[in-house]
Amino acid sequence: MTAKVVKILDVGRPQGQKMAILSNESEPNDSIDRYVTRLTCTGEEPFIVAPHWHKNHSEHFKVIEGRVEATFDGKVALVQAGDPQVCIPSRVIHSFKGFKGERLVIEERADPSGIYKALFFNDLFGTGRPLGFWHALRAFYDGDGYVPLPFKLQIIDEVFITVFGGIAKLFVAKRPETLGETGVENK
């Protein structure tokens, strides 16, 4: 059985970037192939993911079409279609940059497995509105995302997200519990 598209998200600005959340029900729940996110960028604008890291999960990504400049703990690599899948261990600061005018398709799998990563992306992009600062902090708090601050100490990054993400939970809509929810409703 092949993976089916569960939801398609418009990842916002710039236009031309969509994320499909895929589910392969023939895979066991503990397989990293059970839930996959596939990002497709037209190249109208370059694809950019700002530096971030995760405390409790690793990411496996594969470029299906095109190429991307990937940075892992300050080391830059060009990853392109046909290259092997890349594993980004937890606590590794990483970022990505596509190329203007080039179509890009990337698939990502989370380890440990589960729907949590799909719920994280649904939280960030499911409203169809531009992502606000406080919403991003609350989403990172709930979704195991950390922003590397200039101090180069991950404990400070953790405190920042814990404090300000926790404050954001007081007034930003809660994280959607299912892929059908959008998180637009206020508490």
PDB file of C-alpha atoms in Angstrom, residues 34 38 40 71 73 95 100-101 106 109 117 119 131 133 141 146 163 180:
ATOM      1  CA  ARG A  34       4.176   5.686   8.905  1.00  0.00           C
ATOM      2  CA  ARG A  38       6.546  16.165   1.733  1.00  0.00           C
ATOM      3  CA  THR A  40       7.076  21.007  -2.565  1.00  0.00           C
ATOM      4  CA  THR A  71      23.624  23.553   7.408  1.00  0.00           C
ATOM      5  CA  ASP A  73      26.030  22.732  13.392  1.00  0.00           C
ATOM      6  CA  SER A  95      18.719  25.050   8.627  1.00  0.00           C
ATOM      7  CA  LYS A 100      15.287  30.685  -6.523  1.00  0.00           C
ATOM      8  CA  GLY A 101      14.019  29.396  -9.839  1.00  0.00           C
ATOM      9  CA  ILE A 106      11.850  17.190   0.226  1.00  0.00           C
ATOM     10  CA  ARG A 109      10.436  11.557   8.702  1.00  0.00           C
ATOM     11  CA  LYS A 117       5.559  16.014  13.674  1.00  0.00           C
ATOM     12  CA  LEU A 119       0.584  17.855  14.207  1.00  0.00           C
ATOM     13  CA  LEU A 131       2.692  32.879  11.465  1.00  0.00           C
ATOM     14  CA  PHE A 133       5.682  35.511  16.930  1.00  0.00           C
ATOM     15  CA  TYR A 141       7.046  24.822  23.059  1.00  0.00           C
ATOM     16  CA  TYR A 146      14.219  25.334  19.891  1.00  0.00           C
ATOM     17  CA  VAL A 163       9.384  30.580  29.584  1.00  0.00           C
ATOM     18  CA  GLY A 180      -8.626  18.162  11.073  1.00  0.00           C
TER      19      GLY A 180
END
